[in-house]
Short mmCIF file of C-alpha atoms and ligand atoms in Angstrom, two decimals:
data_model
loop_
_atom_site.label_atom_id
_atom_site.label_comp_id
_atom_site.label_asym_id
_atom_site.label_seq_id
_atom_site.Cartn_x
_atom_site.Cartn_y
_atom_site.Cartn_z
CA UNK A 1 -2.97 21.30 10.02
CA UNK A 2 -0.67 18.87 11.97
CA UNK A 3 -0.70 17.92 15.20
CA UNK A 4 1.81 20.29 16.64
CA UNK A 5 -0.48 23.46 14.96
CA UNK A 6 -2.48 22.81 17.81
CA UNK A 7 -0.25 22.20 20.60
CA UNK A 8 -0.55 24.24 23.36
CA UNK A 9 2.47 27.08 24.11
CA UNK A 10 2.53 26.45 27.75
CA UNK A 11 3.55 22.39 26.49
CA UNK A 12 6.30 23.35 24.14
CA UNK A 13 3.72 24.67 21.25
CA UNK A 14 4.60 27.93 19.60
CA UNK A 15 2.48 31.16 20.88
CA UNK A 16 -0.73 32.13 19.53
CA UNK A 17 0.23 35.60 19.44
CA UNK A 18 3.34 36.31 17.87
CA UNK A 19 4.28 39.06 20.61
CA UNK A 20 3.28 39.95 24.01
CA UNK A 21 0.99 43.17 24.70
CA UNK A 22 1.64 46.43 24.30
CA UNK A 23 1.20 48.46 27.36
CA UNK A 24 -2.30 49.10 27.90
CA UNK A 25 -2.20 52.80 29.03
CA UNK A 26 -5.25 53.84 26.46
CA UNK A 27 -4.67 57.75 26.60
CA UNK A 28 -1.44 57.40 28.31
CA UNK A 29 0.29 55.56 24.87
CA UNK A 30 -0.95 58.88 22.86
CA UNK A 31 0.45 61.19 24.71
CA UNK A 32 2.62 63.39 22.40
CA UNK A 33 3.83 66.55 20.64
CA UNK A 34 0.26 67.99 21.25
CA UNK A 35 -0.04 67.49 24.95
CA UNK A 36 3.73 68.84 24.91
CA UNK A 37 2.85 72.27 23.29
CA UNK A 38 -0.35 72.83 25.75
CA UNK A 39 2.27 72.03 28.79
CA UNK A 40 4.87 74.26 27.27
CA UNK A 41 1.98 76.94 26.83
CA UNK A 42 0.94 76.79 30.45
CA UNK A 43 4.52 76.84 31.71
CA UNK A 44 5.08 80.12 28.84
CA UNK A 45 1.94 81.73 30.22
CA UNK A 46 3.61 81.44 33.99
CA UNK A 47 -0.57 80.36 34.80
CA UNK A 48 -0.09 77.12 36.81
CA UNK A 49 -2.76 78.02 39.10
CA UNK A 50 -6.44 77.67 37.88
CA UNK A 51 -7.60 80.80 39.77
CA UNK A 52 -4.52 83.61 39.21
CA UNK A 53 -1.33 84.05 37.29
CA UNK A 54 -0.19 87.28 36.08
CA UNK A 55 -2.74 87.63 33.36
CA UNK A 56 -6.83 87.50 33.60
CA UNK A 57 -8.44 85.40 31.66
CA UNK A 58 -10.00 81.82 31.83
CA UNK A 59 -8.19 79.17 32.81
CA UNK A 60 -7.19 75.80 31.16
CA UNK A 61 -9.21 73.87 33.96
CA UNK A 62 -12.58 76.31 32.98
CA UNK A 63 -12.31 74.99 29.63
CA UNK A 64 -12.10 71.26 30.86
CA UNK A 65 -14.74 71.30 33.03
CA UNK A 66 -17.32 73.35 30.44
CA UNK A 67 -16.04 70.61 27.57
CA UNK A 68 -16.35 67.89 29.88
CA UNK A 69 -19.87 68.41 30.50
CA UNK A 70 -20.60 69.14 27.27
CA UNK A 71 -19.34 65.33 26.58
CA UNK A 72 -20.90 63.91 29.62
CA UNK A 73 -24.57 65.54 28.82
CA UNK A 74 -24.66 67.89 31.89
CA UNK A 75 -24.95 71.22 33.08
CA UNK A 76 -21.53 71.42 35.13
CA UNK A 77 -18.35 69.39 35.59
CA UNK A 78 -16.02 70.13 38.57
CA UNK A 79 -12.43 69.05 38.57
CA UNK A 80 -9.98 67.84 41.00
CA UNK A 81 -7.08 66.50 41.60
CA UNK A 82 -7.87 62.39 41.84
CA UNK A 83 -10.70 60.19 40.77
CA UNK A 84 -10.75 59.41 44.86
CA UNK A 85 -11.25 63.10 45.36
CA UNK A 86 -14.15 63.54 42.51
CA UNK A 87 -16.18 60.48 44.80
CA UNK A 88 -14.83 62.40 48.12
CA UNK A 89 -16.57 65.64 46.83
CA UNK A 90 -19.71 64.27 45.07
CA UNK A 91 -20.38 62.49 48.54
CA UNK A 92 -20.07 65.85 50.57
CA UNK A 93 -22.09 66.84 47.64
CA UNK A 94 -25.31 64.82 49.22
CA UNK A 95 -24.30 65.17 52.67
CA UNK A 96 -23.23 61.67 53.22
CA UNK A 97 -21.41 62.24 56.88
CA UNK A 98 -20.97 60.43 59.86
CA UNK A 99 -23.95 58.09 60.59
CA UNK A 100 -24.74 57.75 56.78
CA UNK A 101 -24.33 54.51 55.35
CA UNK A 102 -23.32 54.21 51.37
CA UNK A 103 -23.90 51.26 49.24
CA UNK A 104 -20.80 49.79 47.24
CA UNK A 105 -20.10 46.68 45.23
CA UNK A 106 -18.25 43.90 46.45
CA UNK A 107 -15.73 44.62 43.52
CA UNK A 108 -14.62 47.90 42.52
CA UNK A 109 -11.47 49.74 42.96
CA UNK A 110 -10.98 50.40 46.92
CA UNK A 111 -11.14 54.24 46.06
CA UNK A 112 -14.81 53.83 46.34
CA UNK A 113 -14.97 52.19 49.59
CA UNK A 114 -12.31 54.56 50.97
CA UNK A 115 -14.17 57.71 50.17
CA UNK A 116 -16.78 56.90 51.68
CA UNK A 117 -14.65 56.38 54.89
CA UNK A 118 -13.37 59.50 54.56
CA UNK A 119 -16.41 61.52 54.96
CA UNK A 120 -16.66 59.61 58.30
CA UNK A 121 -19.15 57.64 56.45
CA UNK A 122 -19.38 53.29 56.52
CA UNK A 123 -19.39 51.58 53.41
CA UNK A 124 -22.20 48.33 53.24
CA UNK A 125 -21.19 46.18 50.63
CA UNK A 126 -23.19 44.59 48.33
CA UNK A 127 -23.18 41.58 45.80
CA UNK A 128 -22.18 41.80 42.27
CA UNK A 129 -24.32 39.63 39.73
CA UNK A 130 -22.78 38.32 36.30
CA UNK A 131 -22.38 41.79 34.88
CA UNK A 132 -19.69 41.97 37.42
CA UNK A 133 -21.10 45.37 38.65
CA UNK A 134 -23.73 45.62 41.44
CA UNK A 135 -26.44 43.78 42.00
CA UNK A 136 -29.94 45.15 42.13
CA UNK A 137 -31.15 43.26 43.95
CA UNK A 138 -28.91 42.86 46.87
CA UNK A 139 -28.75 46.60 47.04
CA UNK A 140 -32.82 46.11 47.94
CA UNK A 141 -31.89 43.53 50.67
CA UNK A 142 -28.53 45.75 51.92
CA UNK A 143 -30.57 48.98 52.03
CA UNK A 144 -31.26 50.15 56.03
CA UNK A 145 -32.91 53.71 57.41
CA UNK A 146 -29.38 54.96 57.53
CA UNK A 147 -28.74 54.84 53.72
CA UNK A 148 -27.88 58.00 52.41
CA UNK A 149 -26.22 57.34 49.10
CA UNK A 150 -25.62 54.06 46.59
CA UNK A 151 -22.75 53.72 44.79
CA UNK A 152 -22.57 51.94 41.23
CA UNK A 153 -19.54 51.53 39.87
CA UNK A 154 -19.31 50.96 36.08
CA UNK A 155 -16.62 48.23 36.28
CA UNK A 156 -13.91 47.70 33.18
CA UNK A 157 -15.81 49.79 30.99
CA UNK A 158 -19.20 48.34 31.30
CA UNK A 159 -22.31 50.26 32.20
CA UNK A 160 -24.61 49.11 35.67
CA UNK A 161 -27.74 48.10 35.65
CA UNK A 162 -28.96 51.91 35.82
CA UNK A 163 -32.81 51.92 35.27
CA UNK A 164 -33.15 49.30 38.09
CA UNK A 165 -30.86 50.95 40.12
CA UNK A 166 -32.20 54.17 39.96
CA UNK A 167 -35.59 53.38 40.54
CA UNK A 168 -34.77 51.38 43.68
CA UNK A 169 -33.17 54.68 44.97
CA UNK A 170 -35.63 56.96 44.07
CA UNK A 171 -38.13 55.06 45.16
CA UNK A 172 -36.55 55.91 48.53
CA UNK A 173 -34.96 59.20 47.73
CA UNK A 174 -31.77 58.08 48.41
CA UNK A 175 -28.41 59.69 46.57
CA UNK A 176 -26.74 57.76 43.64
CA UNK A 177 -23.18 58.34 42.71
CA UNK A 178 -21.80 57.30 39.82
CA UNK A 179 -18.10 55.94 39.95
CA UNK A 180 -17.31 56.27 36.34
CA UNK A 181 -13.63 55.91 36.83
CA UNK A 182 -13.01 52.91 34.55
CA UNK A 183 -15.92 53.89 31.94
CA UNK A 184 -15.45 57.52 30.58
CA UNK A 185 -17.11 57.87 27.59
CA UNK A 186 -19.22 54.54 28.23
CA UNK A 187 -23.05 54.52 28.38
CA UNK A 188 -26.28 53.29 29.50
CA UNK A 189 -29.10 53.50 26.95
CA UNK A 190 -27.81 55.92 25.35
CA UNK A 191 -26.99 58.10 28.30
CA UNK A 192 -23.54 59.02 28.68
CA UNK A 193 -22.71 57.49 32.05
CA UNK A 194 -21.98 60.45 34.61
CA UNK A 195 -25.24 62.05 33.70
CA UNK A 196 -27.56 59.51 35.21
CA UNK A 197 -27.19 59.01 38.64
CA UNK A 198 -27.24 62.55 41.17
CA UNK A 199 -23.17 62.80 40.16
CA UNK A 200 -20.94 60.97 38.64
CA UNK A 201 -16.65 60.64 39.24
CA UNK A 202 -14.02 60.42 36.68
CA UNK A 203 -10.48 59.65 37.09
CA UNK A 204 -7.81 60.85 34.76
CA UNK A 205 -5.12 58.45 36.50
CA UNK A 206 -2.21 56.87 34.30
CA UNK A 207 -4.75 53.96 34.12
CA UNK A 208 -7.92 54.92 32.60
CA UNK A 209 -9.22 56.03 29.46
CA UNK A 210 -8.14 59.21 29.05
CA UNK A 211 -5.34 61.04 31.42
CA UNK A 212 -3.22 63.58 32.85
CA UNK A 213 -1.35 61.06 35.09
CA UNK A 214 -4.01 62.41 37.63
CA UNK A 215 -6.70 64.19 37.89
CA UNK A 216 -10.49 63.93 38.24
CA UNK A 217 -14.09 65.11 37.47
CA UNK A 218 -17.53 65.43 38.81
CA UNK A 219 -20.05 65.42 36.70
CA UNK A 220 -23.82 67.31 37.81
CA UNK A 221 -26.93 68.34 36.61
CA UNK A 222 -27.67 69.78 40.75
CA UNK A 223 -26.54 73.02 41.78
CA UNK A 224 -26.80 72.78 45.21
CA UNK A 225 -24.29 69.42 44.97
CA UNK A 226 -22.10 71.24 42.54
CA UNK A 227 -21.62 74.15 45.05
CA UNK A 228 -21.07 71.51 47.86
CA UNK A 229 -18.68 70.11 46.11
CA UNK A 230 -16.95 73.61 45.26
CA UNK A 231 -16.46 74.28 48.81
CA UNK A 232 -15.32 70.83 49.71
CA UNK A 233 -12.92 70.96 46.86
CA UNK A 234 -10.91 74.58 47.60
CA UNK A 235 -10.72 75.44 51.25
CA UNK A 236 -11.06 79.31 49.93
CA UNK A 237 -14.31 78.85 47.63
CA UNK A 238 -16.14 80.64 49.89
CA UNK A 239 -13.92 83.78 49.84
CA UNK A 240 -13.33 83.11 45.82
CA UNK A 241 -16.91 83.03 45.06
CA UNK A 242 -18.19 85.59 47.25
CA UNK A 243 -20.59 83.12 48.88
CA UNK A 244 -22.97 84.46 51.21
CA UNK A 245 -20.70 83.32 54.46
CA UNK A 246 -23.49 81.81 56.67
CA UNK A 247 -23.54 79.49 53.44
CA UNK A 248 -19.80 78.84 54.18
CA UNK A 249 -18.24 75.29 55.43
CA UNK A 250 -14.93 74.56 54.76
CA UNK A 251 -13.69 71.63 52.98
CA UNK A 252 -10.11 70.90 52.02
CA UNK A 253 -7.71 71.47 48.70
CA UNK A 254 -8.75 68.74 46.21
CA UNK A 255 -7.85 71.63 43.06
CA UNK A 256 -7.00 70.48 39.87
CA UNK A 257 -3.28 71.96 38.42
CA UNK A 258 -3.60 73.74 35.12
CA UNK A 259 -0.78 71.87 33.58
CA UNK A 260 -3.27 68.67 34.65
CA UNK A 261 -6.23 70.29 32.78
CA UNK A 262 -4.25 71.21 29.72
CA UNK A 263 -3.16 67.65 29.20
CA UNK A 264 -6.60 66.24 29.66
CA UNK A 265 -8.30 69.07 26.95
CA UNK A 266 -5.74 67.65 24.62
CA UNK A 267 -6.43 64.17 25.52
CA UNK A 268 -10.13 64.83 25.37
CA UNK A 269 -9.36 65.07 21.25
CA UNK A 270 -8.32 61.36 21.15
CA UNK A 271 -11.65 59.83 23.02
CA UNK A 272 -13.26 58.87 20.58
CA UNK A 273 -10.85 57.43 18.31
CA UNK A 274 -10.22 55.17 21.33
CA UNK A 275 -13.36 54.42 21.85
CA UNK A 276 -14.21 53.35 18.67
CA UNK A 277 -10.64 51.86 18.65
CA UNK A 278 -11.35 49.32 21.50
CA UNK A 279 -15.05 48.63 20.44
CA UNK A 280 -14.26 47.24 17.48
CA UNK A 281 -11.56 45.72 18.77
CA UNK A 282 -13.73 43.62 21.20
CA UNK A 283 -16.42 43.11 18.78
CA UNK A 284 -13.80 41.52 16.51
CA UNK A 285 -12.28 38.98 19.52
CA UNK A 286 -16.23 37.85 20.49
CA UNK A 287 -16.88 37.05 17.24
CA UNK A 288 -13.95 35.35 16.79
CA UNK A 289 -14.29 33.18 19.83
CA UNK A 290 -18.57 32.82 20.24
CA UNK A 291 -18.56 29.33 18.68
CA UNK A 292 -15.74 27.92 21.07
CA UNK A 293 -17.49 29.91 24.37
CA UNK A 294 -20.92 28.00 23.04
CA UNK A 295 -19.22 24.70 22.74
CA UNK A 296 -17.39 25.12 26.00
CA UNK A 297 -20.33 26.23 28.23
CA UNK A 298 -17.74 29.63 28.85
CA UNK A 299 -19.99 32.65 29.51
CA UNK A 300 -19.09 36.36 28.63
CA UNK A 301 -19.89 39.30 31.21
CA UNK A 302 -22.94 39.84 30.92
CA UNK A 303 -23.04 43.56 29.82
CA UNK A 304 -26.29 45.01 30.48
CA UNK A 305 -25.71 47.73 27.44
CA UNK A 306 -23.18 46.37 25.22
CA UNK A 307 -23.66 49.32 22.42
CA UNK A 308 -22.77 51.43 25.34
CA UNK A 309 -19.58 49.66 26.98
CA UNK A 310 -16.40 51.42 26.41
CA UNK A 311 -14.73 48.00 25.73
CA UNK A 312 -11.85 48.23 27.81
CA UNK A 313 -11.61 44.45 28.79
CA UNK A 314 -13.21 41.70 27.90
CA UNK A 315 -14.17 39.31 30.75
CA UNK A 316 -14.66 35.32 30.63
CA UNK A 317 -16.29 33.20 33.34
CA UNK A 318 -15.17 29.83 33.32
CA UNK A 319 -16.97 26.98 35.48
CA UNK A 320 -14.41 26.64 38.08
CA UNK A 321 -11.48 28.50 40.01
CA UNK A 322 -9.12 25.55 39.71
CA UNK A 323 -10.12 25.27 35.71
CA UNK A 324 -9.59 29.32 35.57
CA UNK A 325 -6.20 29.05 37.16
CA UNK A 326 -5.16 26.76 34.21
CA UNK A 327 -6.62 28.32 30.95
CA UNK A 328 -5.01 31.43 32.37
CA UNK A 329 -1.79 30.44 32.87
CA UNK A 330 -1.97 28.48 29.59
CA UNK A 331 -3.33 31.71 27.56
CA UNK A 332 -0.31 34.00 29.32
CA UNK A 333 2.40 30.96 27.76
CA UNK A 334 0.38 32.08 24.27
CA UNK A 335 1.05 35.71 25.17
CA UNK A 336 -2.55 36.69 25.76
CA UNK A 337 -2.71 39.13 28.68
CA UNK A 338 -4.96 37.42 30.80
CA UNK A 339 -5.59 37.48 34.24
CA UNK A 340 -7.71 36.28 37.18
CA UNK A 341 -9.46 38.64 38.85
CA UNK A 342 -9.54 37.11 42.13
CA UNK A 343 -7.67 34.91 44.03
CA UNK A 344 -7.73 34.83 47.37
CA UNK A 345 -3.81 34.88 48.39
CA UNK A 346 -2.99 37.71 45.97
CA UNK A 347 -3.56 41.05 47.17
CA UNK A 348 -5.70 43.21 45.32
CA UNK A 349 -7.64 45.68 46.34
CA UNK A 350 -10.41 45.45 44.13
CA UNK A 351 -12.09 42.90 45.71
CA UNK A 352 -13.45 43.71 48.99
CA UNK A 353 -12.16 40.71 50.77
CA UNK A 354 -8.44 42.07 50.66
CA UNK A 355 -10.11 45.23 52.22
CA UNK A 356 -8.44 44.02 55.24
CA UNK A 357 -8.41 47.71 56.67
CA UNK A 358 -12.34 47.99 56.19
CA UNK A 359 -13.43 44.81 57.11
CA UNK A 360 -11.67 44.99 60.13
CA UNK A 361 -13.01 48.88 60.92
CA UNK A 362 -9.45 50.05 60.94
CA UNK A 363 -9.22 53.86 61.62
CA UNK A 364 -6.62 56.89 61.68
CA UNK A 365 -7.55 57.11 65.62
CA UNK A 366 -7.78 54.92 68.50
CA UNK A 367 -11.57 55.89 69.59
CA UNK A 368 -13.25 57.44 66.42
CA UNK A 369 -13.80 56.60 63.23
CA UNK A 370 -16.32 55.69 60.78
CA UNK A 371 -17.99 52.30 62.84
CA UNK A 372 -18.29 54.19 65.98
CA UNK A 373 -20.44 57.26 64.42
CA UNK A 374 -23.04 54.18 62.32
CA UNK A 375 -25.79 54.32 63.70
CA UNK A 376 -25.99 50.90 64.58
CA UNK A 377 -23.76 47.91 64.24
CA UNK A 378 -22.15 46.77 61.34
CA UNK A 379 -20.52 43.65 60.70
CA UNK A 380 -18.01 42.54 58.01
CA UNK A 381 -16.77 39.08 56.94
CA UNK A 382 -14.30 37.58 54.73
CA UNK A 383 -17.45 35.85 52.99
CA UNK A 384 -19.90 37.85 53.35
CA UNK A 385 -20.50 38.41 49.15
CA UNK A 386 -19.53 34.36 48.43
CA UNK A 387 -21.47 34.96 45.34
CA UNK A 388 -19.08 37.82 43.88
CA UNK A 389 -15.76 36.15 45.38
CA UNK A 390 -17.45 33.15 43.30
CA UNK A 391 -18.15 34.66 39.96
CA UNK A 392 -14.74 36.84 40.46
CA UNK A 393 -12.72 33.41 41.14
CA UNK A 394 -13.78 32.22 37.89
CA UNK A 395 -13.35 34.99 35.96
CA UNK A 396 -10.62 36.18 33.74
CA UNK A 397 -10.11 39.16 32.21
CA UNK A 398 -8.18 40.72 29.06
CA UNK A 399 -7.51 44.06 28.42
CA UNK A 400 -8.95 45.09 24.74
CA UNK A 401 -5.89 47.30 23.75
CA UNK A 402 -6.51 50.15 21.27
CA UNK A 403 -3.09 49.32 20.20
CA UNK A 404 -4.10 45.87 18.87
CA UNK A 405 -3.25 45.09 15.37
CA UNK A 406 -5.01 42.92 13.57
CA UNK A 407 -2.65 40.15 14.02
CA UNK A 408 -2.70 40.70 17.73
CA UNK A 409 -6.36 40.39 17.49
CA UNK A 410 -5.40 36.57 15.42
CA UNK A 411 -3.44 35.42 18.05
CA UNK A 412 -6.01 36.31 20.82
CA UNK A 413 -8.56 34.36 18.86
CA UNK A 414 -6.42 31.63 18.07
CA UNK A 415 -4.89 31.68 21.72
CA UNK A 416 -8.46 31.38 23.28
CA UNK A 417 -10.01 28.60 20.73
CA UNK A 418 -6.81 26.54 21.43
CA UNK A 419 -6.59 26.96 24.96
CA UNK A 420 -10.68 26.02 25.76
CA UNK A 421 -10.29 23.24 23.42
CA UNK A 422 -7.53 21.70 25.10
CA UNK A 423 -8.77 22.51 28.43
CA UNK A 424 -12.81 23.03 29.43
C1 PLP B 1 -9.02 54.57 39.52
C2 PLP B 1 -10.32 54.43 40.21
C3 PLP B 1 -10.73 55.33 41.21
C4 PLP B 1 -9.84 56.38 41.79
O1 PLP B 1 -9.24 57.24 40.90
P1 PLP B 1 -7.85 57.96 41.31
O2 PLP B 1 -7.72 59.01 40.30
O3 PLP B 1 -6.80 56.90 41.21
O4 PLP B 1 -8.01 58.48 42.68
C5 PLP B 1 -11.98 55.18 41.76
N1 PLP B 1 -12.80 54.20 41.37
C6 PLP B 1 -12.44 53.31 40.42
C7 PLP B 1 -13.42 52.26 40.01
C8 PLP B 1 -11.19 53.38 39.83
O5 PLP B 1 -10.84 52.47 38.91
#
């Protein structure tokens, strides 16, 4: 090996990887002449609307829900039209209202957060520990009479801290809801997550595992939240389902389009190969890069089931923000994908301290809203979860794309052993 083998890209050194990522869109990059057919069948069959078109029969959205719960492990599966909708829903779905409080992590997608707003409801936000997802015990310490639900979000893929989690809230008998957005298909000792906590959400965004480009799911094994959420979801459920009308509150039109659920059925084929895809995929880079990490002091997530995560990402926590910053602009010159995932001047919203709109109780109205209905006073600050803006400062992730050949897989290795080497 000479000298200029291991010269870094970003000073003049030729890349690790010999070409940038693909685009990580996991379901979104197999979209193809199946998913076309089931569109053009919908389209043929004139039955865009789950509940009518000119023939009877079940819908394409029936048969997504039933073979969604059949892969989740529960009795029903509602879906929607957004991820954001699914967590809107499952929280009408345990009567979290105005004066409830819901526990969320201090890093999650602000979907969570915003839900709960929208029921009239106030987020509290808790810590994150080093799984990056939340934190046990500061869900203990942030817990108050008023808490009606808690909300673990299974971050990048990787499973929370379930068993503690649920027993803090049952304990109390207060509501979990799982935001499985980033994680379908992921689990927790051997529980398929969505089928632990009272509900869980699923997003079929353009982002996540599988898609339609939109869409959602929630996931139940509770009849009386599943009928909640019914009502909250289609304004006419009531009417529809010839419920009993004293039973009847209206909600709003969250419905999911059949041309949505047709997609998703045919994307639901290709879950596991991606699954299995990205696993081994991220098994393959830790291997390839434990020695280095040792050597360096660097420290993976700590993922509390790793048999279970869906391996989406894989996450590094360096010792340092400042020494962060540089390995990942040095890996990006290698063309390794990497990114921080916080930094304080870069907007993102999935770190609660660029929630600027919640932490300074921002509302759609002057003299209502969310912070006036609590039921006592709650107060937000920029640093208020120093020890998740700290772990998230230090952090950098990588996106474990299915589409990773083994070369790409090479480079990333190669890329990351250089890089720490050189650097930590
Ligand atoms: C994407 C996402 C959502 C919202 O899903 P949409 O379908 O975009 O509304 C909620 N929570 C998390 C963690 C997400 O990543």
């Amino acid at each position: 090996m000479n000298s200029d083998d291991n010269k870094l890209a970003i000073e003049g050194g030729a890349p690790s990887k010999t070409r940038p990522d693909p685009p990580m869109f996991p379901g979104g990059m197999m979209l193809g002449e199946e998913e076309e057919q089931a569109v053009l069948g919908v389209v043929r069959a004139k039955r865009l609307f789950r509940y009518k078109g000119p023939q009877p029969g079940p819908s394409k959205t029936d048969e997504l829900e039933k073979a969604f719960a059949a892969m989740v492990g529960v009795e029903r599966a509602l879906a929607v039209s957004s991820g954001t909708a699914a967590l809107q829903c499952a929280l009408m779905g345990v009567a979290v209202g105005p004066g409830a409080e819901v526990i969320v992590p201090a890093y999650t997608w602000i979907s969570s957060a915003a839900a709960v707003v929208a029921c009239g409801a106030v987020p509290v936000i808790a810590e994150i520990d080093e799984s990056l997802t939340l934190d046990p015990r500061d869900v203990e310490r942030k817990i108050s009479v008023h808490t009606r639900a808690i909300m673990p979000v299974h971050m990048r893929g990787v499973p929370c801290r379930m068993d503690d989690i649920m027993a803090i809230a049952r304990q109390r008998g207060i509501a979990v809801i799982e935001d499985v957005a980033q994680a379908n298909g992921a689990s927790y000792r051997e529980r398929r997550l969505g089928s632990i906590g009272d509900a869980g959400c699923f997003s079929l965004q353009f982002n996540k595992i599988l898609t339609a480009g939109e869409g959602g799911m929630v996931t139940t094994n509770d009849a009386a939240i599943w009928k909640r959420a019914i009502l909250y979801h289609d304004v006419n459920a009531g009417g529809r389902h010839k419920m009993p009308e004293e039973e009847v509150v209206f909600g709003v039109n969250l419905r999911m389009p059949e041309l949505l659920a047709a997609v998703a059925l045919v994307q639901m084929k290709r879950h596991e190969a991606l699954l299995s895809a990205m696993r081994q995929r991220k098994k393959a880079i830790i291997a390839a890069i434990s020695d280095v990490c040792r050597r360096t002091g660097v420290r993976l997530q700590d993922v509390p089931d790793p048999e279970g995560d869906a391996s989406v990402a894989l996450i590094l926590l360096l010792h340092s923000a400042p020494q962060a910053q540089e390995v990942t602009e040095a890996l990006q010159a290698e063309n390794i994908g990497a990114r921080l995932l916080y930094h304080p001047d870069v907007r993102d919203y999935h770190v609660y301290a660029h929630w600027g709109a919640i932490l300074e109780q921002r509302t759609w109205t002057v003299d209502g809203g969310p912070w006036r209905w609590a039921k006592r006073p709650i107060a937000y600050s920029l640093d208020m979860c120093q020890r998740s803006l700290d772990l998230l400062g230090r952090a950098f992730i990588i996106h474990v794309n299915p589409l990773y050949s083994d070369e790409d897989i090479e480079g990333i290795a190669k890329g990351i052993n250089r890089v720490f080497a050189a650097l930590i």
